[in-house]
XYZ file of C-alpha atoms in Angstrom:
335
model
C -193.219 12.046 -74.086
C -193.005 15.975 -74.135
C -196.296 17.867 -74.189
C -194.907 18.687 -78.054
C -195.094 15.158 -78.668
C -191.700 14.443 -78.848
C -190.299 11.062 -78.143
C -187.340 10.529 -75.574
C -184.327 12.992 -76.415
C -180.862 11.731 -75.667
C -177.980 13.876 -75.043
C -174.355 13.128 -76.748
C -171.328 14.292 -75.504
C -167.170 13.716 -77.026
C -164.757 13.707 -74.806
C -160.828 13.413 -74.659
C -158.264 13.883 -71.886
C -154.681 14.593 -73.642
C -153.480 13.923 -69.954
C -153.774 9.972 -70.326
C -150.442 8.753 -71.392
C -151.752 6.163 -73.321
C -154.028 8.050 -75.398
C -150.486 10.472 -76.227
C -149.007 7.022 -76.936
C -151.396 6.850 -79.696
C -151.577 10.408 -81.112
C -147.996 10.571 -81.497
C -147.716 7.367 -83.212
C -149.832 8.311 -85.702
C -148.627 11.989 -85.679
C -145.275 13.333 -84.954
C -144.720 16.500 -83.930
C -143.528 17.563 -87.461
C -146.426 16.652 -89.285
C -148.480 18.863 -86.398
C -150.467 21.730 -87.923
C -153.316 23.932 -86.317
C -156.145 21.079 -86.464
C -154.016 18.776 -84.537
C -152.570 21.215 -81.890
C -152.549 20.938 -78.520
C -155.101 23.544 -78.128
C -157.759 20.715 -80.175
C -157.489 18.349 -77.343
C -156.648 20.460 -74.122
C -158.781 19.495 -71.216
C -159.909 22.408 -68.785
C -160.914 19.576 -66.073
C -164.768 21.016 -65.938
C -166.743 17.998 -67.571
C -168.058 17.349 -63.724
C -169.726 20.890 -64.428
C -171.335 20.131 -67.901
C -173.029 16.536 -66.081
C -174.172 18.765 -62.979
C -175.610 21.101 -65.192
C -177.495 18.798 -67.614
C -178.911 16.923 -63.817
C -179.912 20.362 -62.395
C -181.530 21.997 -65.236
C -182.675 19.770 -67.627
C -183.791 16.517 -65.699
C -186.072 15.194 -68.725
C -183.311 13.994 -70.534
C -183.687 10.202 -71.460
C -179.924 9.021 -71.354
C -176.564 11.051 -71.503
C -174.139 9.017 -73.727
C -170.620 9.865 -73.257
C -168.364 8.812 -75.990
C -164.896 8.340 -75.578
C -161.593 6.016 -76.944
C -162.261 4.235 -74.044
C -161.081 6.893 -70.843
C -163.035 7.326 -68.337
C -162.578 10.563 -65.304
C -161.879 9.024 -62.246
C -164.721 11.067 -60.530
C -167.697 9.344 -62.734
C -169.757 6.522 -61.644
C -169.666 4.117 -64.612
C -173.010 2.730 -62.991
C -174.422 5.834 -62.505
C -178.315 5.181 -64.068
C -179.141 7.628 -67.311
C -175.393 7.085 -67.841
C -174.364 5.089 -71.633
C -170.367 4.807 -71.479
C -169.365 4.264 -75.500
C -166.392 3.705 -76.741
C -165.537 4.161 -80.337
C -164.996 0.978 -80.814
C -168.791 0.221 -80.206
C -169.783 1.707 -83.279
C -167.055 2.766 -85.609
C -165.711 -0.173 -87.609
C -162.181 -1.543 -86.070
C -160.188 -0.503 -89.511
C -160.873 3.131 -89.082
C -159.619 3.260 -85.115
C -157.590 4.787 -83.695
C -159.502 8.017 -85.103
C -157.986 11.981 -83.492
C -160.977 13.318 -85.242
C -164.000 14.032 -84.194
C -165.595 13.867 -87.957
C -165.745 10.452 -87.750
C -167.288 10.185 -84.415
C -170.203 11.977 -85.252
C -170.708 10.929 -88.722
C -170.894 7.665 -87.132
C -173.633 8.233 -84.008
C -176.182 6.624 -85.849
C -174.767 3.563 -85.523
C -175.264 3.209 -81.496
C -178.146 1.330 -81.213
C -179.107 2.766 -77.505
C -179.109 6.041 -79.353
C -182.782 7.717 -79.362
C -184.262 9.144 -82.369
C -184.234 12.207 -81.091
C -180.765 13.554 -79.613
C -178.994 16.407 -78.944
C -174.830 16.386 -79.945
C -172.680 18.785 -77.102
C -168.781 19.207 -77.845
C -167.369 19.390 -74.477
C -167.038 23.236 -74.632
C -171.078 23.884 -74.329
C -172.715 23.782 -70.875
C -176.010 24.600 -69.538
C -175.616 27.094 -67.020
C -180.244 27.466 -66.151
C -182.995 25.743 -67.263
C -184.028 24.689 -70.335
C -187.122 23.017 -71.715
C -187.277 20.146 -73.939
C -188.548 22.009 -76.216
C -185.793 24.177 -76.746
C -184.677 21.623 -78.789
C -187.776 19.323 -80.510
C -191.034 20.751 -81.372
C -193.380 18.470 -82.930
C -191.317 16.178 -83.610
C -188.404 18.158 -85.327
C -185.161 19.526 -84.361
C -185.136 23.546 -83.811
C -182.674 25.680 -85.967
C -182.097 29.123 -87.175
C -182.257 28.686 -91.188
C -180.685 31.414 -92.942
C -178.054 31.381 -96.147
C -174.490 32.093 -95.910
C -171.692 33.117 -98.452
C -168.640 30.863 -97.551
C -165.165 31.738 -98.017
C -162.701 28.817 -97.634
C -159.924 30.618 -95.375
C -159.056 27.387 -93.863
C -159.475 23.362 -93.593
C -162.682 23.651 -91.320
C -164.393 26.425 -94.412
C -162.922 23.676 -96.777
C -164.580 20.808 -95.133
C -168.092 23.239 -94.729
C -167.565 23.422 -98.961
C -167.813 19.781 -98.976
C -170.347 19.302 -96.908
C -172.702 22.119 -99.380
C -171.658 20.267 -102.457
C -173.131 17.097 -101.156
C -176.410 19.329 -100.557
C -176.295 20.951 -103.851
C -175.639 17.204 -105.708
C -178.917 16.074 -103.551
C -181.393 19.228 -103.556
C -182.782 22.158 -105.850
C -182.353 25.324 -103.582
C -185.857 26.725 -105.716
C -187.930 24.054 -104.576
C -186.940 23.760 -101.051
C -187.647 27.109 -100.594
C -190.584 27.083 -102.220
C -191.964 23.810 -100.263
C -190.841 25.511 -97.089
C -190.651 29.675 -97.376
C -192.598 29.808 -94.560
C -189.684 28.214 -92.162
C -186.696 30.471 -94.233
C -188.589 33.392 -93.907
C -189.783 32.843 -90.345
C -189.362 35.842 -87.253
C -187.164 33.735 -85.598
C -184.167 34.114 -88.613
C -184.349 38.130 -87.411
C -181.606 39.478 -89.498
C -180.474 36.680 -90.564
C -183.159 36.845 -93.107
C -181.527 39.463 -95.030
C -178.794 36.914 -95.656
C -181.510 34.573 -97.656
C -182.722 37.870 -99.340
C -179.524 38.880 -100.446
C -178.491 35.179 -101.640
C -181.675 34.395 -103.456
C -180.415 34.984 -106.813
C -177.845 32.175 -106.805
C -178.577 29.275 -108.231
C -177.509 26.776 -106.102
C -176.793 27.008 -102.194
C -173.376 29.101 -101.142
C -173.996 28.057 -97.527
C -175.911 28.206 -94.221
C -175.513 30.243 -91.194
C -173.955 28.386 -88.680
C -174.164 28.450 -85.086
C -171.195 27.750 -82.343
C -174.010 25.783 -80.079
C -175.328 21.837 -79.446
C -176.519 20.306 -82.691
C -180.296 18.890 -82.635
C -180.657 15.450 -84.684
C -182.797 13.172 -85.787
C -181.003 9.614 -85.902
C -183.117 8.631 -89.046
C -180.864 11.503 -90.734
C -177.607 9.853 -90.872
C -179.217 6.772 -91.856
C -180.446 8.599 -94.592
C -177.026 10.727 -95.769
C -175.282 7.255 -94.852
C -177.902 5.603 -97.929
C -177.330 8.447 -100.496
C -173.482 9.125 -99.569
C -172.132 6.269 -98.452
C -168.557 6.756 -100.172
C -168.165 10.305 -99.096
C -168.660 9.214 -95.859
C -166.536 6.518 -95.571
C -163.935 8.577 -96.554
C -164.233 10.792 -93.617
C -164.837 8.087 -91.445
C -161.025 6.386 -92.944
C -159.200 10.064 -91.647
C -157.657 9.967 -88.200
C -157.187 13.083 -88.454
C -158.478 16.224 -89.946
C -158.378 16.497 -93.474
C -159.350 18.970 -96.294
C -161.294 16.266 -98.099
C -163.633 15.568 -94.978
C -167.314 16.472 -94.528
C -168.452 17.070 -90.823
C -171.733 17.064 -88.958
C -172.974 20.203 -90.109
C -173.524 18.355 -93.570
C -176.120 16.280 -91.244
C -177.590 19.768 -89.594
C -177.957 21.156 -93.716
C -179.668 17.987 -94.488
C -182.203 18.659 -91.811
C -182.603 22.296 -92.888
C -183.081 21.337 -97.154
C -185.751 18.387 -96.388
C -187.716 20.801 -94.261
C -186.964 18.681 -91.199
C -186.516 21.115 -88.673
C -188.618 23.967 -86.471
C -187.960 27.742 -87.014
C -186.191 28.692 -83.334
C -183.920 31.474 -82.664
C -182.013 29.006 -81.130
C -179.177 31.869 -80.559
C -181.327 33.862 -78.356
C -180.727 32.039 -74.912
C -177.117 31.218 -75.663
C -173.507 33.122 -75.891
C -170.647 32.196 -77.526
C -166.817 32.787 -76.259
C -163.415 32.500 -77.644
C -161.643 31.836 -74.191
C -158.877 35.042 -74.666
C -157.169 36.820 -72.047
C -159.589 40.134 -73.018
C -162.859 37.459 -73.023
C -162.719 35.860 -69.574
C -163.884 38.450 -67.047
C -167.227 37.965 -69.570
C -167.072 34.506 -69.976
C -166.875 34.464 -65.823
C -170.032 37.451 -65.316
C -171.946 34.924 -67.750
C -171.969 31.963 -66.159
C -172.085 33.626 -62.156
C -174.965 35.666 -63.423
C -176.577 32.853 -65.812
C -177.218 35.705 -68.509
C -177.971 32.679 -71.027
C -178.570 29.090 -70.489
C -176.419 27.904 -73.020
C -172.497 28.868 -73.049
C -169.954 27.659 -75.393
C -166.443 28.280 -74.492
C -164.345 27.718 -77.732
C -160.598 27.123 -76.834
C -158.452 29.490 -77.364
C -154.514 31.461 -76.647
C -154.305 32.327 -72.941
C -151.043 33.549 -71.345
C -152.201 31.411 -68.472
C -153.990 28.276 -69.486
C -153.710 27.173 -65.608
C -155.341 30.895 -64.089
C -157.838 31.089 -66.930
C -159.284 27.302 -66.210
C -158.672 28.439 -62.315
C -161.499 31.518 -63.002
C -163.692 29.892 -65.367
C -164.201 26.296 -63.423
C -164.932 28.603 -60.324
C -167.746 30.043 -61.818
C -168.677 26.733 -62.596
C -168.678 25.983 -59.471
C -170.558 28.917 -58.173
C -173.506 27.777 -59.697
C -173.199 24.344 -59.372
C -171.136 22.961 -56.304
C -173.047 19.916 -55.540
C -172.076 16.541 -57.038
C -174.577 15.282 -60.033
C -175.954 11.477 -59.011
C -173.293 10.346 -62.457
C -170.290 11.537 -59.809
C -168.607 9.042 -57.241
């Protein structure tokens, strides 16, 4: 228990490696290379070989953490110690029902979460781009008892399937909630310091009607389990739906529609949550940045979004070895 009075928080990470032949096997069963578009390209699944950094970065600098539960289809890297203790192996066939597997997606992976019964209350979801890089306090992510966020509106323009599937997810919240009386109940948490500009984006939205979106952040999602459990009670159909894809799909909701639900019940703690964090696209023109960041640990929190390299080998060569700068001794979950 935190001095915030938090219970145990959990961390989540999804994981693939397009390198097992298997797993390719199965992906281009279910998807030839003709019916390929940019949500299934290779870029989605590409694996820069550093997950040995994000585990020796979650042991060095944030050694509270209850249990680290790595989901995967069922690979695990040859360097991790299956035994290793604080270590929860899943495999989606633990908790998402056999009919919807194989599943590409990662929409129904984390829709799903709430179904792994190890899984604390309070947990924090990581893609496998985000890595801490310093220290960071419980508390960076639960305050009494609630997950931090920025809350702030947004104006969404659907520009592609991931905006389309974001317009899903706030029709769901404007079918459940009156925008007026959340922000009545709770002005104090919209209108909070920690928004900072951000605010001007609720200001400017106020006279709609219903909700045209939230600001969204490229960083670790904070949850309460008891959330899905409740989406999963009030939109059961929607969700199965997703759950059915096995592969992206305009119709799908994601996990932000879980993150909005936190933010319209009130469920969450004003945080800047922004402030100790930086976000890359990994570009030719971005990595000598992406590298300083990390060497220098400007921010504790880095997310390093995939991206069009002329050198996908060099630019994992650079960024892995400022990985490694910072953290070249082996975490107690390697062999």
């Amino acid at each position: 228990m935190s001095q915030e009075g938090n219970g145990k928080i959990d961390f989540v990470i999804t994981w693939v490696d397009d390198n097992d032949p298997v797993w390719q096997e199965a992906f281009n069963s279910y998807l030839p290379q003709s019916q390929r578009t940019d949500d299934t390209g290779y870029i989605r699944y590409r694996n820069w070989e550093n997950l040995r950094y994000w585990f020796r970065g979650v042991e060095k600098f944030s050694p509270w953490v209850n249990t680290v539960h790595l989901i995967t289809s069922g690979q695990i890297p040859d360097w991790l110690d299956a035994t290793a203790p604080g270590l929860h192996l899943v495999r989606h066939s633990e908790f998402i029902p056999n009919e919807y597997l194989p599943t590409f997606s990662s929409r129904p992976i984390s829709l799903n979460l709430h179904r792994i019964k190890e899984l604390s209350e309070y947990f924090v979801l990581f893609d496998d781009d985000c890595f801490l890089i310093d220290k960071v306090e419980p508390e960076r992510f639960f305050r009494k008892g609630l997950p931090c966020d920025k809350a702030a509106f947004n104006a969404l323009c659907p520009t592609s399937t991931y905006v389309n599937n974001v317009v899903n997810d706030i029709g769901l919240i404007n079918d459940t909630f009156n925008k007026y009386e959340m922000l009545r109940r709770d002005y104090k948490k919209w209108f909070s310091v920690h928004a900072g500009t951000k605010v001007l984006r609720t200001l400017f939205l106020l006279p709609w009607r219903h909700f045209t979106g939230f600001y969204d952040h490229h960083l670790p999602q904070i949850f309460l389990k008891s959330t899905f459990k409740e989406v999963w009670e009030k939109h059961e159909d929607v969700l199965l739906r997703t759950t059915a894809s096995r592969f992206r799909s305009i119709t799908d909701v994601n996990s932000w529609l879980l993150r909005y639900w936190q933010l319209a019940t009130g469920n969450f703690m004003p945080l800047n949550v922004e402030k100790d964090s930086a976000y890359f696209t990994i570009k030719d023109d971005t990595i000598d940045k992406i590298v300083k960041t990390i060497e220098c640990q400007k921010k504790k929190i880095v997310c390093l979004n995939d991206g069009e390299v002329s050198s996908f080998e060099a630019a994992k060569e650079r960024i892995n070895a400022a990985f490694h700068k910072i953290l070249p001794d082996k975490s107690s979950f390697e062999k």
